[in-house]
Amino acid sequence: DPLTGHLALHQGLDFVGPKNEKIYSPSKGRVILASRYSDYGNAVVIDHGHGITTRYGHLSKLLVKKGQLVKKGDPIALQGSTGRSTGQHLHYEIRYKNTALDPKKFLKAGDLFFTKNQESAKRI
């Protein structure tokens, strides 16, 4: 924990980037939270169905509202440093039935899927 110097559970990935960088939805879904949320500061949670949600924290500005439907690639927020944060970054979580999952596995799977689709498209 950068604020206390002690070990602490961290259930997502942090992506460092410039202030106000746009954050995009990775998939279609319904916004179930778009407000200040505990240590996350300004946060967005999207329900993608089948028990899967994504959570975004420390945002400088929210671009969606609770109940709104979003598509893959829709801008949902701007990166910031709100809540329990020590600098500009995006906190990103993936949850299944509210249990945190390792986002790295989803990012790797997306890379594999994207690469295979690109290779298939080249052969056509």
N, CA and C of each residue as an Amber inpcrd file, in Angstrom:
protein
   372
   0.8550000  -1.1800000   0.0000000   0.0000000   0.0000000   0.0000000
   0.8950000   1.2340000   0.0000000   0.8160000   2.0640000  -1.0440000
   1.7010000   3.2250000  -1.1160000   1.4200000   4.2870000  -0.0590000
   0.2390000   4.2460000   0.5470000  -0.0830000   5.2480000   1.5640000
   0.3550000   4.8290000   2.9630000   0.3450000   3.5130000   3.2300000
   0.7160000   3.0430000   4.5650000   2.0810000   2.3670000   4.6120000
   2.5630000   1.8750000   3.4490000   3.8320000   1.1490000   3.4170000
   3.6940000  -0.3030000   3.8280000   2.4840000  -0.7640000   4.1240000
   2.2470000  -2.1490000   4.5180000   1.6590000  -2.9430000   3.3620000
   1.7840000  -4.2850000   3.4370000   1.1610000  -5.1370000   2.4220000
  -0.3520000  -4.9970000   2.5000000  -0.9950000  -4.9690000   1.3390000
  -2.4470000  -4.8390000   1.2850000  -2.9600000  -5.5410000   0.0320000
  -4.1540000  -6.0890000   0.1160000  -4.7830000  -6.7560000  -1.0130000
  -5.1570000  -5.7310000  -2.0780000  -4.8250000  -6.0330000  -3.3210000
  -5.1640000  -5.1620000  -4.4510000  -5.8350000  -6.0440000  -5.4900000
  -7.1300000  -5.8020000  -5.7490000  -7.9100000  -6.7240000  -6.5620000
  -8.0960000  -6.2840000  -8.0070000  -7.1290000  -5.6300000  -8.5680000
  -7.2500000  -5.2060000  -9.9520000  -5.9000000  -4.8330000 -10.5110000
  -5.9260000  -4.1310000 -11.6180000  -4.7090000  -3.6110000 -12.2450000
  -4.7810000  -2.0940000 -12.2680000  -3.6490000  -1.4610000 -12.1220000
  -3.5470000  -0.0120000 -12.2300000  -2.7930000   0.3200000 -13.5140000
  -3.3780000   1.2110000 -14.3150000  -2.7690000   1.6610000 -15.5560000
  -2.4390000   3.1430000 -15.4210000  -1.1610000   3.4690000 -15.4520000
  -0.7260000   4.8550000 -15.3370000  -0.8930000   5.5350000 -16.6910000
  -1.3120000   6.7780000 -16.6500000  -1.4790000   7.5350000 -17.8830000
  -1.7660000   8.9810000 -17.5790000  -1.9230000   9.7680000 -18.6290000
  -2.1440000  11.2020000 -18.4240000  -3.5280000  11.5160000 -17.8690000
  -3.5960000  12.6080000 -17.1510000  -4.8690000  13.0800000 -16.6130000
  -5.8540000  13.2970000 -17.7680000  -7.0820000  12.9120000 -17.5200000
  -8.1940000  13.1010000 -18.4510000  -8.1090000  12.2550000 -19.7190000
  -7.2810000  11.2120000 -19.7230000  -7.2640000  10.2480000 -20.8240000
  -8.6180000   9.5360000 -20.8370000  -9.2100000   9.3480000 -22.0130000
 -10.5180000   8.6800000 -22.0920000 -10.3980000   7.2050000 -21.7420000
 -11.3960000   6.7240000 -21.0040000 -11.5250000   5.3080000 -20.6480000
 -12.7280000   4.7810000 -21.4280000 -12.5630000   3.6050000 -22.0510000
 -13.5960000   3.0520000 -22.9230000 -14.1420000   1.7360000 -22.3780000
 -15.4050000   1.4620000 -22.6560000 -16.0040000   0.1930000 -22.2620000
 -15.4250000  -0.9290000 -23.1210000 -15.0360000  -2.0470000 -22.4820000
 -14.4700000  -3.1630000 -23.2500000 -15.5290000  -4.0230000 -23.9350000
 -16.7910000  -3.8290000 -23.5550000 -17.8640000  -4.6710000 -24.0740000
 -19.1950000  -3.9980000 -23.7820000 -20.2550000  -4.4710000 -24.4270000
 -21.5730000  -3.8930000 -24.1540000 -22.0080000  -4.2320000 -22.7350000
 -22.8640000  -3.3890000 -22.1920000 -23.3680000  -3.6260000 -20.8450000
 -24.2160000  -2.4690000 -20.3690000 -24.6280000  -2.5610000 -19.1050000
 -25.4260000  -1.5200000 -18.4650000 -24.6420000  -0.9740000 -17.2830000
 -24.5760000   0.3500000 -17.1940000 -23.8860000   1.0180000 -16.0840000
 -24.7330000   0.8280000 -14.8230000 -24.1440000   0.2180000 -13.8030000
 -24.8820000   0.0050000 -12.5500000 -24.3860000   0.9210000 -11.4330000
 -23.2690000   1.6180000 -11.6800000 -22.7760000   2.6160000 -10.7290000
 -21.9820000   3.6540000 -11.5120000 -22.2520000   4.9030000 -11.2450000
 -21.4930000   6.0090000 -11.8310000 -21.5440000   7.1530000 -10.8250000
 -20.6240000   7.1050000  -9.8390000 -20.6210000   8.0870000  -8.7520000
 -19.3620000   7.9040000  -7.9200000 -19.2580000   8.6910000  -6.8430000
 -18.1790000   8.4460000  -5.8670000 -18.4630000   7.1130000  -5.1920000
 -17.4030000   6.3260000  -4.9580000 -17.5860000   5.0000000  -4.3850000
 -16.3860000   4.6560000  -3.5100000 -16.5280000   4.8780000  -2.2230000
 -15.5260000   4.4830000  -1.2380000 -14.1250000   4.9530000  -1.6340000
 -13.1240000   4.0920000  -1.4660000 -11.7320000   4.4340000  -1.7690000
 -11.4690000   4.5930000  -3.2630000 -12.4050000   4.1650000  -4.1010000
 -12.2410000   4.2530000  -5.5520000 -12.3910000   5.6950000  -6.0540000
 -12.9090000   6.5890000  -5.2250000 -13.1970000   7.9470000  -5.6820000
 -14.3160000   7.9040000  -6.6960000 -14.2070000   8.6900000  -7.7540000
 -15.1950000   8.6190000  -8.8310000 -15.0300000   7.2800000  -9.5370000
 -16.1380000   6.5460000  -9.6470000 -16.0550000   5.1870000 -10.1810000
 -17.2140000   4.8820000 -11.1110000 -16.9690000   3.8990000 -11.9830000
 -17.9900000   3.3520000 -12.8700000 -17.9380000   1.8440000 -12.7420000
 -19.1290000   1.2170000 -12.6600000 -19.2350000  -0.2360000 -12.7020000
 -20.2090000  -0.5730000 -13.8240000 -19.7910000  -1.4900000 -14.6940000
 -20.6300000  -1.9240000 -15.8140000 -20.9640000  -3.3980000 -15.6360000
 -22.2610000  -3.7170000 -15.7440000 -22.7330000  -5.1020000 -15.7180000
 -22.7870000  -5.5830000 -17.1610000 -21.9810000  -6.5970000 -17.4740000
 -21.9060000  -7.1350000 -18.8370000 -22.7700000  -8.3820000 -19.0130000
 -23.5110000  -8.7420000 -17.9810000 -24.3600000  -9.9270000 -18.0530000
 -23.6230000 -11.1760000 -17.6020000 -24.3860000 -12.2370000 -17.3530000
 -23.8330000 -13.5370000 -16.9580000 -22.9740000 -13.4470000 -15.6970000
 -23.2430000 -12.4610000 -14.8220000 -22.5090000 -12.3200000 -13.5700000
 -21.1990000 -11.5620000 -13.6800000 -20.8680000 -11.0470000 -14.8720000
 -19.5850000 -10.3720000 -15.0870000 -19.7640000  -8.8540000 -15.0210000
 -18.9390000  -8.2120000 -14.1800000 -18.9110000  -6.7480000 -14.1020000
 -17.4680000  -6.2700000 -14.2480000 -17.3270000  -5.0380000 -14.7280000
 -16.0210000  -4.3870000 -14.7330000 -16.1400000  -3.1220000 -13.8950000
 -15.0540000  -2.8030000 -13.2210000 -15.0390000  -1.6720000 -12.2790000
 -13.8510000  -0.7740000 -12.6090000 -14.1030000   0.5350000 -12.6120000
 -13.1020000   1.5310000 -12.9760000 -13.0530000   2.5750000 -11.8720000
 -11.8610000   2.8470000 -11.3320000 -11.7630000   3.7680000 -10.2170000
 -10.7630000   4.8860000 -10.4070000 -10.8790000   5.9100000  -9.5560000
  -9.9950000   7.0800000  -9.4770000 -10.1910000   8.0240000 -10.6630000
 -11.3900000   8.0660000 -11.2010000 -11.7010000   8.8150000 -12.4190000
 -11.8540000  10.3110000 -12.1360000 -11.4070000  11.1440000 -13.0810000
 -11.5540000  12.5910000 -12.8970000 -12.9520000  13.0590000 -13.2950000
 -13.5580000  12.3840000 -14.2830000 -14.8860000  12.7890000 -14.7470000
 -15.6410000  11.5660000 -15.2630000 -16.9110000  11.4750000 -14.9070000
 -17.7660000  10.3860000 -15.3760000 -18.4960000  10.8510000 -16.6360000
 -18.5140000  10.0030000 -17.6650000 -19.1740000  10.3430000 -18.9250000
 -20.4560000   9.5510000 -19.1390000 -20.8140000   8.7110000 -18.1570000
 -22.0250000   7.8940000 -18.2340000 -22.8330000   8.0830000 -16.9570000
 -24.0750000   7.6050000 -17.0110000 -24.9690000   7.6730000 -15.8510000
 -25.4810000   6.2760000 -15.5140000 -25.8340000   6.0790000 -14.2580000
 -26.4020000   4.8180000 -13.8190000 -27.6170000   4.4800000 -14.6840000
 -27.6880000   3.2260000 -15.1410000 -28.7920000   2.7630000 -15.9700000
 -28.5280000   2.8590000 -17.4590000 -27.4980000   3.6100000 -17.8360000
 -27.1900000   3.8120000 -19.2560000 -26.6540000   2.5260000 -19.8900000
 -27.0720000   2.2440000 -21.1350000 -26.5210000   1.1370000 -21.9100000
 -25.2890000   1.6400000 -22.6490000 -24.2200000   0.8490000 -22.6380000
 -22.9970000   1.1990000 -23.3560000 -22.6450000   0.0760000 -24.3170000
 -21.9360000   0.4530000 -25.3720000 -21.4280000  -0.5100000 -26.3470000
 -19.9220000  -0.5950000 -26.2010000 -19.3370000  -1.6480000 -26.7700000
 -17.8860000  -1.7640000 -26.7900000 -17.3060000  -0.5190000 -27.4570000
 -16.3300000   0.1010000 -26.8000000 -15.6630000   1.2700000 -27.3460000
 -16.2730000   2.6000000 -26.9740000 -17.4160000   2.5890000 -26.2730000
 -18.0070000   3.8540000 -25.8270000 -17.1410000   4.4720000 -24.7310000
 -16.8680000   5.7880000 -24.7880000 -16.1510000   6.4350000 -23.6830000
 -17.0460000   6.4640000 -22.4440000 -16.4760000   6.0780000 -21.2970000
 -17.2660000   6.0130000 -20.0630000 -16.7780000   6.9920000 -19.0000000
 -15.5130000   7.4200000 -19.0960000 -14.9580000   8.2950000 -18.0590000
 -13.6180000   8.8550000 -18.5150000 -13.0750000   9.7690000 -17.6840000
 -11.7350000  10.3060000 -17.8910000 -10.8600000   9.8880000 -16.7040000
  -9.6430000   9.4910000 -17.0040000  -8.7070000   9.0480000 -15.9710000
  -8.3650000  10.1880000 -15.0110000  -8.1450000   9.8210000 -13.7490000
  -7.8360000  10.8550000 -12.7740000  -7.0720000  10.3280000 -11.5800000
  -7.3060000  10.9690000 -10.4330000  -6.6370000  10.5920000  -9.1950000
  -7.5460000  10.9260000  -8.0120000  -8.7900000  10.4320000  -8.0520000
  -9.7340000  10.6830000  -6.9650000  -9.7390000   9.5020000  -6.0030000
 -10.2910000   9.7190000  -4.8310000 -10.3500000   8.6520000  -3.8280000
  -8.9870000   8.3880000  -3.2250000  -8.7330000   7.1560000  -2.8750000
  -7.4730000   6.7570000  -2.2340000  -6.4360000   6.4860000  -3.3270000
  -5.8160000   7.5410000  -3.7880000  -4.9180000   7.4750000  -4.9370000
  -3.7080000   8.3650000  -4.6970000  -2.5670000   7.9610000  -5.2590000
  -1.3550000   8.7680000  -5.1060000  -0.9080000   9.4050000  -6.4190000
  -1.6710000   9.2110000  -7.4960000  -1.3130000   9.8100000  -8.7750000
  -2.2900000   9.4000000  -9.8680000  -2.1280000  10.0010000 -11.0340000
  -3.0140000   9.7450000 -12.1710000  -2.9210000   8.2750000 -12.6060000
  -4.0570000   7.5940000 -12.5640000  -4.0940000   6.2260000 -13.0680000
  -5.5350000   5.7340000 -13.1330000  -5.7070000   4.6120000 -13.8120000
  -6.9880000   3.9160000 -13.8530000  -6.8570000   2.6410000 -13.0410000
  -7.7520000   2.4380000 -12.1020000  -7.8520000   1.1600000 -11.4000000
  -8.9290000   0.3600000 -12.1270000  -8.5820000  -0.8540000 -12.5800000
  -9.4740000  -1.6850000 -13.4010000  -9.6490000  -3.0510000 -12.7460000
 -10.9000000  -3.4530000 -12.5730000 -11.2080000  -4.7710000 -12.0040000
 -12.2060000  -5.4950000 -12.8880000 -12.1140000  -6.8130000 -12.8760000
 -13.1290000  -7.6760000 -13.4740000 -13.6410000  -8.5660000 -12.3580000
 -14.9670000  -8.6870000 -12.2670000 -15.5780000  -9.5010000 -11.2190000
 -16.5910000 -10.4640000 -11.8130000 -16.6690000 -11.6350000 -11.2030000
 -17.6930000 -12.6220000 -11.5400000 -18.4900000 -12.8890000 -10.2720000
 -19.7610000 -12.5690000 -10.3160000 -20.6420000 -12.6840000  -9.1470000
 -19.9970000 -12.0200000  -7.9340000 -19.4360000 -10.8440000  -8.1620000
 -18.7930000  -9.9730000  -7.1740000 -17.5070000 -10.5310000  -6.5700000
 -16.9320000 -11.5510000  -7.1830000 -15.6250000 -12.0580000  -6.7730000
 -14.5960000 -11.5570000  -7.7750000 -13.5600000 -10.8820000  -7.2750000
 -12.5320000 -10.3230000  -8.1560000 -11.7770000 -11.4340000  -8.8780000
 -11.5680000 -11.2280000 -10.1880000 -10.7840000 -12.1410000 -11.0230000
  -9.5240000 -11.4210000 -11.4830000  -8.5450000 -12.1820000 -11.9480000
  -7.2900000 -11.5970000 -12.4170000  -7.4910000 -10.9850000 -13.8050000
  -7.4680000  -9.6550000 -13.9270000  -7.6870000  -9.0180000 -15.2300000
  -6.6390000  -9.4150000 -16.2710000  -5.4190000  -9.7820000 -15.8290000
  -4.3580000 -10.1530000 -16.7730000  -4.7920000 -11.3050000 -17.6630000
  -5.5320000 -12.2710000 -17.1090000  -5.9770000 -13.4200000 -17.8950000
  -6.9310000 -12.9820000 -19.0010000  -7.7890000 -12.0210000 -18.7260000
  -8.7310000 -11.5250000 -19.7240000  -8.0070000 -10.7190000 -20.7950000
  -7.0120000  -9.9390000 -20.3940000  -6.2510000  -9.1590000 -21.3570000
  -5.4600000 -10.0810000 -22.2890000  -4.8600000 -11.1410000 -21.7350000
  -4.1220000 -12.1120000 -22.5530000  -5.0690000 -12.8300000 -23.5080000
  -6.2470000 -13.2320000 -23.0190000  -7.2290000 -13.9200000 -23.8680000
  -7.6680000 -13.0010000 -25.0010000  -7.8820000 -11.7220000 -24.7080000
  -8.2590000 -10.7620000 -25.7370000  -7.1680000 -10.6110000 -26.7810000
  -5.9040000 -10.5810000 -26.3350000  -4.7860000 -10.4830000 -27.2700000
  -4.7460000 -11.6990000 -28.1900000  -4.9270000 -12.9090000 -27.6190000
  -4.9210000 -14.1360000 -28.4230000  -6.0610000 -14.1230000 -29.4350000
  -7.2460000 -13.7350000 -28.9920000  -8.4120000 -13.6850000 -29.8770000
  -8.1760000 -12.6890000 -31.0050000  -7.6670000 -11.5020000 -30.6640000
  -7.4330000 -10.4570000 -31.6540000  -6.3980000 -10.9160000 -32.6740000
  -5.2930000 -11.5360000 -32.2110000  -4.2300000 -12.0050000 -33.0930000
  -4.7520000 -13.0770000 -34.0400000  -5.5400000 -14.0380000 -33.5160000
  -6.0780000 -15.1010000 -34.3660000  -7.0290000 -14.5350000 -35.4070000
  -7.8540000 -13.5660000 -35.0420000  -8.7760000 -12.9540000 -35.9950000
  -8.0150000 -12.1750000 -37.0740000  -6.9270000 -11.5150000 -36.7050000
  -6.1250000 -10.7900000 -37.6890000  -5.4940000 -11.7530000 -38.6700000
  -4.9780000 -12.8900000 -38.1570000  -4.3570000 -13.8810000 -39.0310000
  -5.3800000 -14.4860000 -39.9830000  -6.5940000 -14.7550000 -39.4980000
  -7.6530000 -15.2940000 -40.3450000  -8.0410000 -14.3000000 -41.4270000
  -8.1170000 -13.0170000 -41.0700000  -8.4960000 -11.9870000 -42.0290000
  -7.4460000 -11.8390000 -43.1260000  -6.1680000 -12.0390000 -42.7970000
  -5.0930000 -11.9250000 -43.7890000  -5.2030000 -13.0360000 -44.8300000
  -5.6970000 -14.2180000 -44.4190000  -5.7900000 -15.3710000 -45.3420000
  -6.9730000 -15.2340000 -46.3030000  -7.9310000 -14.3680000 -45.9560000
  -9.1340000 -14.2440000 -46.8010000  -8.8850000 -13.3250000 -47.9690000
